[in-house]
Amino acid sequence: MCLLGPGKRRNFLLTKNLSGKRRKCRSLIGASGSIGTPACVDFLVDLGVTEVKKLRHRARMGDTAEKGPSRSRTDEAPIKTTEAQRQSSKVVFAVAAYATCSASMLIVNKLCITYLPAPTMVLFLQLSFTALAIRAMTHAGIVDADPLDVEKAKPFVLVALAFLGALYTNVKTLQYANVETFIVFRCSTPCLIAVLDYVFLGRAMPNLKSWASLGAIVCGAVTYVSFDSDFEVRAYGWVLAWYVVFAFDQIYIKYAVDQSSLSVWGRTYYMNALAVVPVSVLGLVTGESAAVSRGGLTREDESYAWGFAGFCALTASCVAGVAMSYSAMQLRGMISATSFTVVGTMCKIATVVINCLIWDKHASFAGLAALFICLFAGLGYEQSPLRNPPPATTKPAPVGSDKV
């Protein structure tokens, strides 16, 4: 203090004296709850009535003013940047998880259908296993899934039906066509989803770069079909059925996810558990349940019998189904419906590579070249923004929101 000038030293002493009086007055006000006590009146001349009212308000609110100065905008900038990087990392991880599950699930389902030619039964076991596994992990405290509730379940009934329809037509397509035939139609779905995203979910139309990317996907698909030596009317009929159901599935489930207050595990549990009943009815109608029970299934005109290889393939598909269901539901809440479709399309490049190594029923070199054009063209797609974005806030968008 000796280094201070006369004027600054006097201001320092006055400020220190006034701060001591403020602390004393605050303690008196906090004890009595009134400014009319004699001890407090002694301070009215020095502090003023206005200052005492401020002190009384701070005493009631806990007087957090002395805990430290508020952060400036400069201090908040690094925090916002760190939070944005954290959210971005979560999205990247979710995309990687979904891409891995999506690429492997198609191969696992194809393998399972080869050993167990009963798609309805396979779906029933996958859905039941996923629902039971989530409930078991919830009771064990591993995950947090909301229990079934009638009011919460109502919006998810249609979600379960759309999900089941997409799965069933997917499996039937794989039963009657090669993997590339299914993938090429999968590559053309972003064009339709982009339009539906604009009409129903409030997204803007894709920009020119994105349209060029989606157009290249369609051109590659048309080229692939011309080289597909395994063209089969029944197979492409199932692909068309899957195409329609898949479009509805992408749009409606995205809408339901945005409107739901359930956790990711809760939404996954609801979707799988509610789909068990209709797939059971479907198994009875198609006669697959009776055929499996009496061993009457056939595969390529040969009698089918349960075996160890089929059991392993079925077990692998059930485990993969849990991971696929969760990763898909998590990613749906992070990005738009069209972006979700494009991500699923791009990850099929790994499926093609694995398929070429495993199966002898794959397309020609020219057909595969056209298919690779479809897959890589999707890399140029950019997610379209919302036409009417919500008001900007100082807080970063949560991972589950559509702002990511």
Coordinates of C-alpha atoms in Angstrom, one line a residue:
M1 CA 0.0 0.0 0.0
C2 CA 3.0 2.3 0.5
L3 CA 3.6 2.3 -3.2
L4 CA 0.2 3.8 -3.9
G5 CA -0.2 7.6 -4.4
P6 CA -2.0 9.8 -1.8
G7 CA -5.3 9.8 -3.8
K8 CA -5.2 6.0 -4.5
R9 CA -4.3 5.3 -0.9
R10 CA -7.3 7.3 0.4
N11 CA -9.6 5.5 -2.0
F12 CA -8.2 2.1 -0.9
L13 CA -8.8 2.9 2.7
L14 CA -12.4 4.1 2.0
T15 CA -13.2 1.0 0.0
K16 CA -11.8 -1.3 2.7
N17 CA -13.7 0.5 5.4
L18 CA -16.9 0.4 3.4
S19 CA -16.5 -3.3 2.6
G20 CA -16.1 -4.0 6.3
K21 CA -19.3 -2.1 7.1
R22 CA -21.1 -4.0 4.4
R23 CA -20.1 -7.3 5.8
K24 CA -21.1 -6.3 9.3
C25 CA -24.5 -4.9 8.1
R26 CA -25.2 -8.1 6.1
S27 CA -24.6 -10.2 9.2
L28 CA -26.9 -8.1 11.2
I29 CA -29.6 -8.1 8.6
G30 CA -29.2 -11.9 8.1
A31 CA -29.7 -12.4 11.9
S32 CA -32.6 -10.1 12.4
G33 CA -34.2 -9.9 9.0
S34 CA -34.9 -6.2 9.5
I35 CA -33.1 -2.9 8.8
G36 CA -34.7 -1.2 11.7
T37 CA -32.4 -2.4 14.5
P38 CA -30.2 0.2 16.2
A39 CA -27.0 -1.5 15.0
C40 CA -28.1 -1.2 11.4
V41 CA -29.3 2.4 11.7
D42 CA -25.8 3.5 12.6
F43 CA -24.7 2.4 9.1
L44 CA -27.6 4.2 7.2
V45 CA -25.7 7.5 6.9
D46 CA -22.6 6.0 5.4
L47 CA -24.1 3.4 3.2
G48 CA -27.5 4.9 2.2
V49 CA -30.9 3.4 2.1
T50 CA -30.5 2.1 -1.4
E51 CA -27.3 0.2 -0.4
V52 CA -28.9 -1.4 2.6
K53 CA -31.8 -2.6 0.5
K54 CA -29.3 -4.2 -1.9
L55 CA -27.6 -5.9 1.1
R56 CA -30.9 -7.1 2.4
H57 CA -31.7 -8.7 -0.9
R58 CA -28.3 -10.3 -1.1
A59 CA -28.6 -11.7 2.4
R60 CA -31.8 -13.4 1.5
M61 CA -30.4 -14.8 -1.8
G62 CA -27.4 -16.2 -0.1
D63 CA -25.1 -13.3 -1.0
T64 CA -23.2 -15.1 -3.8
A65 CA -21.5 -11.9 -4.9
E66 CA -18.4 -12.5 -2.9
K67 CA -17.9 -16.0 -4.3
G68 CA -16.0 -14.6 -7.3
P69 CA -16.5 -12.4 -10.3
S70 CA -18.8 -13.5 -13.1
R71 CA -17.2 -15.0 -16.1
S72 CA -16.7 -12.7 -19.0
R73 CA -17.6 -13.6 -22.6
T74 CA -13.9 -14.2 -23.3
D75 CA -13.8 -16.8 -20.5
E76 CA -17.0 -18.5 -21.9
A77 CA -15.7 -18.9 -25.4
P78 CA -13.2 -21.7 -24.7
I79 CA -16.0 -23.5 -22.7
K80 CA -18.4 -23.3 -25.6
T81 CA -15.7 -24.5 -28.0
T82 CA -14.9 -27.5 -25.8
E83 CA -18.5 -28.4 -25.5
A84 CA -19.0 -28.2 -29.2
Q85 CA -16.0 -30.5 -29.8
R86 CA -17.4 -32.9 -27.2
Q87 CA -20.8 -33.0 -29.0
S88 CA -19.1 -33.4 -32.4
S89 CA -17.0 -36.3 -31.0
K90 CA -20.2 -38.0 -29.8
V91 CA -21.8 -37.7 -33.3
V92 CA -18.7 -39.1 -34.9
F93 CA -18.7 -42.1 -32.5
A94 CA -22.4 -42.7 -33.1
V95 CA -21.9 -42.6 -36.9
A96 CA -19.0 -45.1 -36.6
A97 CA -21.0 -47.4 -34.4
Y98 CA -24.0 -47.4 -36.7
A99 CA -21.9 -47.8 -39.8
T100 CA -20.1 -50.9 -38.3
C101 CA -23.4 -52.5 -37.1
S102 CA -25.2 -51.7 -40.4
A103 CA -22.4 -53.1 -42.6
S104 CA -22.1 -56.3 -40.5
M105 CA -25.9 -56.8 -39.9
L106 CA -26.6 -57.3 -43.6
I107 CA -24.1 -60.1 -43.9
V108 CA -25.1 -61.7 -40.6
N109 CA -28.8 -61.7 -41.7
K110 CA -27.9 -63.2 -45.1
L111 CA -25.9 -65.9 -43.3
C112 CA -28.7 -66.6 -40.9
I113 CA -31.3 -66.9 -43.7
T114 CA -29.0 -69.3 -45.5
Y115 CA -28.9 -71.6 -42.6
L116 CA -32.4 -71.0 -41.3
P117 CA -34.8 -70.1 -44.2
A118 CA -37.5 -68.8 -42.0
P119 CA -37.3 -64.9 -42.0
T120 CA -40.3 -64.4 -39.8
M121 CA -39.0 -66.8 -37.1
V122 CA -35.6 -65.1 -37.3
L123 CA -37.2 -61.7 -36.8
F124 CA -39.2 -63.0 -33.9
L125 CA -36.1 -64.3 -32.2
Q126 CA -34.1 -61.2 -32.8
L127 CA -36.8 -58.8 -31.5
S128 CA -37.5 -61.0 -28.4
F129 CA -33.8 -61.3 -27.6
T130 CA -33.3 -57.6 -27.9
A131 CA -36.2 -56.7 -25.7
L132 CA -35.3 -59.3 -23.1
A133 CA -31.6 -58.3 -23.2
I134 CA -32.5 -54.6 -22.6
R135 CA -34.7 -55.4 -19.7
A136 CA -32.1 -57.7 -18.1
M137 CA -29.4 -55.0 -18.5
T138 CA -31.8 -52.4 -17.0
H139 CA -32.5 -54.6 -13.9
A140 CA -28.7 -55.1 -13.6
G141 CA -28.1 -51.4 -13.6
I142 CA -26.1 -51.5 -16.8
V143 CA -28.4 -49.3 -18.9
D144 CA -31.4 -47.1 -18.2
A145 CA -34.5 -48.1 -20.2
D146 CA -38.0 -46.8 -19.4
P147 CA -40.5 -49.5 -18.4
L148 CA -43.5 -50.0 -20.6
D149 CA -46.2 -47.4 -20.1
V150 CA -49.5 -47.3 -22.0
E151 CA -49.4 -43.6 -22.7
K152 CA -45.8 -43.6 -23.8
A153 CA -46.3 -46.8 -25.8
K154 CA -49.2 -45.4 -28.0
P155 CA -47.0 -43.3 -30.4
F156 CA -44.5 -46.2 -30.7
V157 CA -47.1 -48.7 -31.9
L158 CA -46.8 -47.3 -35.4
V159 CA -43.1 -47.0 -35.0
A160 CA -42.9 -50.7 -34.2
L161 CA -45.1 -51.6 -37.2
A162 CA -42.9 -49.5 -39.5
F163 CA -39.8 -51.0 -38.0
L164 CA -41.1 -54.5 -38.4
G165 CA -42.3 -53.9 -42.0
A166 CA -38.8 -52.6 -43.0
L167 CA -37.1 -55.6 -41.3
Y168 CA -39.4 -58.2 -42.8
T169 CA -39.2 -56.9 -46.4
N170 CA -35.5 -56.5 -45.9
V171 CA -35.1 -60.2 -44.9
K172 CA -37.4 -61.3 -47.7
T173 CA -35.4 -59.4 -50.2
L174 CA -32.2 -61.1 -49.0
Q175 CA -33.9 -64.4 -49.3
Y176 CA -34.6 -64.0 -53.0
A177 CA -31.8 -61.8 -54.3
N178 CA -28.0 -61.2 -53.9
V179 CA -26.7 -58.6 -51.5
E180 CA -25.7 -56.1 -54.3
T181 CA -29.3 -56.1 -55.6
F182 CA -30.5 -54.9 -52.3
I183 CA -27.7 -52.4 -51.8
V184 CA -28.3 -50.6 -55.1
F185 CA -31.9 -49.8 -54.2
R186 CA -30.7 -48.8 -50.7
C187 CA -28.3 -46.3 -52.4
S188 CA -31.2 -44.6 -54.2
T189 CA -33.3 -44.0 -51.1
P190 CA -31.7 -40.7 -50.1
C191 CA -33.3 -39.0 -53.1
L192 CA -36.8 -39.9 -51.9
I193 CA -36.0 -39.3 -48.2
A194 CA -34.7 -35.8 -49.0
V195 CA -38.0 -34.8 -50.6
L196 CA -40.0 -36.3 -47.7
D197 CA -37.7 -34.6 -45.2
Y198 CA -38.6 -31.3 -46.9
V199 CA -42.3 -32.0 -46.9
F200 CA -42.9 -33.5 -43.5
L201 CA -39.9 -32.6 -41.2
G202 CA -39.2 -29.0 -42.1
R203 CA -35.8 -29.4 -43.7
A204 CA -34.6 -27.3 -46.6
M205 CA -34.1 -28.9 -50.0
P206 CA -30.6 -30.1 -50.7
N207 CA -28.2 -27.7 -52.4
L208 CA -26.8 -28.3 -55.9
K209 CA -23.8 -30.2 -54.6
S210 CA -26.0 -32.6 -52.6
W211 CA -28.4 -33.0 -55.5
A212 CA -25.5 -33.9 -57.8
S213 CA -24.3 -36.4 -55.2
L214 CA -27.8 -38.0 -55.0
G215 CA -28.1 -37.9 -58.8
A216 CA -24.8 -39.8 -59.2
I217 CA -26.1 -42.4 -56.8
V218 CA -29.2 -43.0 -59.0
C219 CA -27.2 -43.1 -62.2
G220 CA -24.9 -45.7 -60.6
A221 CA -28.0 -47.7 -59.6
V222 CA -29.4 -47.7 -63.1
T223 CA -26.0 -48.8 -64.5
Y224 CA -25.8 -51.6 -62.0
V225 CA -29.2 -53.0 -62.8
S226 CA -28.2 -53.3 -66.5
F227 CA -25.3 -55.5 -65.5
D228 CA -27.1 -57.6 -62.9
S229 CA -27.2 -61.1 -64.2
D230 CA -29.3 -62.3 -61.3
F231 CA -32.4 -60.2 -62.2
E232 CA -35.4 -61.9 -60.6
V233 CA -39.0 -60.5 -60.7
R234 CA -39.9 -61.9 -57.3
A235 CA -36.7 -60.4 -55.8
Y236 CA -37.3 -57.0 -57.2
G237 CA -40.9 -57.1 -56.2
W238 CA -39.8 -57.5 -52.6
V239 CA -37.3 -54.7 -53.0
L240 CA -40.1 -52.4 -54.2
A241 CA -42.2 -53.3 -51.2
W242 CA -39.2 -52.6 -48.9
Y243 CA -38.6 -49.3 -50.7
V244 CA -42.0 -48.0 -49.8
V245 CA -42.0 -49.3 -46.2
F246 CA -38.4 -48.0 -45.7
A247 CA -39.3 -44.5 -46.8
F248 CA -42.2 -44.3 -44.3
D249 CA -40.0 -45.9 -41.6
Q250 CA -37.3 -43.3 -42.0
I251 CA -39.6 -40.3 -41.8
Y252 CA -42.0 -41.4 -39.1
I253 CA -39.5 -42.8 -36.7
K254 CA -37.4 -39.6 -37.0
Y255 CA -40.6 -37.7 -36.2
A256 CA -41.4 -40.0 -33.2
V257 CA -37.8 -39.7 -31.9
D258 CA -37.9 -35.9 -32.0
Q259 CA -41.2 -35.9 -30.1
S260 CA -40.4 -38.6 -27.5
S261 CA -39.1 -38.0 -24.0
L262 CA -37.8 -41.5 -23.6
S263 CA -34.1 -42.4 -23.3
V264 CA -32.3 -44.0 -26.2
W265 CA -32.4 -47.4 -24.5
G266 CA -36.1 -46.8 -23.7
R267 CA -37.0 -46.0 -27.3
T268 CA -35.0 -49.1 -28.4
Y269 CA -36.8 -51.3 -25.9
Y270 CA -40.3 -50.0 -26.8
M271 CA -39.7 -50.5 -30.5
N272 CA -38.5 -54.1 -30.2
A273 CA -41.0 -55.1 -27.5
L274 CA -44.0 -53.7 -29.3
A275 CA -42.9 -55.4 -32.6
V276 CA -42.9 -58.9 -31.0
V277 CA -46.7 -59.4 -31.1
P278 CA -47.3 -58.5 -34.7
V279 CA -44.3 -60.6 -35.9
S280 CA -45.7 -63.5 -33.9
V281 CA -49.1 -63.2 -35.7
L282 CA -47.2 -62.9 -39.0
G283 CA -45.4 -66.2 -38.3
L284 CA -48.7 -68.0 -37.6
V285 CA -50.3 -66.6 -40.8
T286 CA -47.4 -67.6 -43.0
G287 CA -47.1 -71.0 -41.4
E288 CA -43.4 -70.6 -40.6
S289 CA -44.0 -71.4 -36.9
A290 CA -45.6 -74.7 -37.7
A291 CA -42.9 -75.6 -40.3
V292 CA -40.1 -74.9 -37.9
S293 CA -41.7 -76.9 -35.1
R294 CA -42.2 -80.0 -37.3
G295 CA -38.9 -79.6 -39.3
G296 CA -40.7 -79.0 -42.5
L297 CA -38.5 -76.2 -43.8
T298 CA -36.8 -76.6 -47.2
R299 CA -33.8 -74.9 -48.6
E300 CA -33.1 -75.0 -52.3
D301 CA -35.2 -78.1 -52.7
E302 CA -33.4 -79.9 -49.9
S303 CA -34.9 -80.8 -46.5
Y304 CA -33.7 -78.6 -43.7
A305 CA -32.6 -79.7 -40.3
W306 CA -31.4 -77.8 -37.3
G307 CA -27.6 -77.7 -37.0
F308 CA -24.8 -76.2 -35.0
A309 CA -23.9 -73.8 -37.8
G310 CA -27.5 -72.5 -38.0
F311 CA -27.6 -72.0 -34.2
C312 CA -24.4 -70.0 -34.3
A313 CA -25.6 -67.8 -37.1
L314 CA -28.9 -67.2 -35.3
T315 CA -27.1 -66.3 -32.1
A316 CA -24.8 -63.9 -33.9
S317 CA -27.8 -62.2 -35.6
C318 CA -29.6 -61.8 -32.2
V319 CA -26.5 -60.2 -30.6
A320 CA -25.9 -58.0 -33.6
G321 CA -29.6 -57.0 -33.5
V322 CA -29.2 -55.4 -30.0
A323 CA -26.2 -53.3 -31.1
M324 CA -27.9 -52.4 -34.4
S325 CA -31.2 -51.3 -32.7
Y326 CA -29.4 -49.1 -30.2
S327 CA -26.9 -47.5 -32.6
A328 CA -29.7 -46.7 -35.1
M329 CA -32.0 -45.2 -32.5
Q330 CA -29.1 -43.1 -31.1
L331 CA -28.0 -41.7 -34.4
R332 CA -31.6 -41.0 -35.5
G333 CA -31.8 -38.4 -32.7
M334 CA -28.6 -36.7 -33.8
I335 CA -28.9 -36.1 -37.5
S336 CA -31.6 -35.6 -40.1
A337 CA -33.5 -38.4 -41.7
T338 CA -31.8 -37.9 -45.0
S339 CA -28.3 -37.8 -43.4
F340 CA -29.2 -40.9 -41.5
T341 CA -30.1 -42.6 -44.8
V342 CA -26.9 -41.5 -46.5
V343 CA -24.8 -42.8 -43.6
G344 CA -26.4 -46.1 -43.9
T345 CA -25.8 -46.2 -47.6
M346 CA -22.1 -45.2 -47.3
C347 CA -21.3 -48.0 -44.8
K348 CA -22.4 -50.6 -47.4
I349 CA -19.0 -50.4 -49.0
A350 CA -17.7 -52.7 -46.3
T351 CA -20.7 -55.0 -47.0
V352 CA -19.7 -55.3 -50.7
V353 CA -16.1 -56.2 -49.8
I354 CA -17.2 -58.8 -47.3
N355 CA -19.8 -60.2 -49.7
C356 CA -17.2 -60.6 -52.5
L357 CA -15.0 -62.6 -50.1
I358 CA -17.8 -64.9 -48.8
W359 CA -20.4 -65.5 -51.5
D360 CA -20.2 -66.7 -55.0
K361 CA -23.5 -65.1 -55.9
H362 CA -22.3 -61.6 -56.6
A363 CA -22.4 -59.2 -59.5
S364 CA -19.9 -58.9 -62.4
F365 CA -17.0 -56.5 -62.4
A366 CA -18.9 -53.9 -64.3
G367 CA -21.9 -54.2 -61.9
L368 CA -19.6 -53.8 -58.9
A369 CA -18.0 -50.8 -60.5
A370 CA -21.4 -49.1 -60.9
L371 CA -22.2 -50.0 -57.3
F372 CA -19.0 -48.4 -56.0
I373 CA -20.0 -45.2 -57.9
C374 CA -23.2 -45.2 -56.0
L375 CA -21.5 -45.6 -52.7
F376 CA -18.8 -43.0 -53.1
A377 CA -21.1 -40.5 -54.7
G378 CA -22.9 -40.2 -51.4
L379 CA -19.8 -38.7 -49.8
G380 CA -20.6 -35.4 -51.4
Y381 CA -24.0 -35.0 -49.6
E382 CA -24.3 -32.2 -47.1
Q383 CA -27.1 -32.2 -44.5
S384 CA -29.8 -29.6 -45.2
P385 CA -30.6 -27.1 -42.5
L386 CA -34.0 -26.6 -41.0
R387 CA -36.2 -24.1 -42.9
N388 CA -37.3 -22.4 -39.6
P389 CA -34.5 -23.0 -37.1
P390 CA -35.2 -22.4 -33.4
P391 CA -33.9 -19.2 -31.8
A392 CA -30.2 -19.2 -31.1
T393 CA -29.2 -19.7 -27.5
T394 CA -26.0 -19.4 -25.6
K395 CA -26.1 -23.1 -24.7
P396 CA -24.9 -25.7 -27.2
A397 CA -27.4 -28.0 -28.8
P398 CA -27.8 -31.3 -26.9
V399 CA -26.6 -34.5 -28.6
G400 CA -30.2 -35.8 -28.9
S401 CA -31.5 -32.7 -30.7
D402 CA -31.9 -32.1 -34.4
K403 CA -29.4 -29.2 -34.3
V404 CA -26.4 -31.5 -34.5

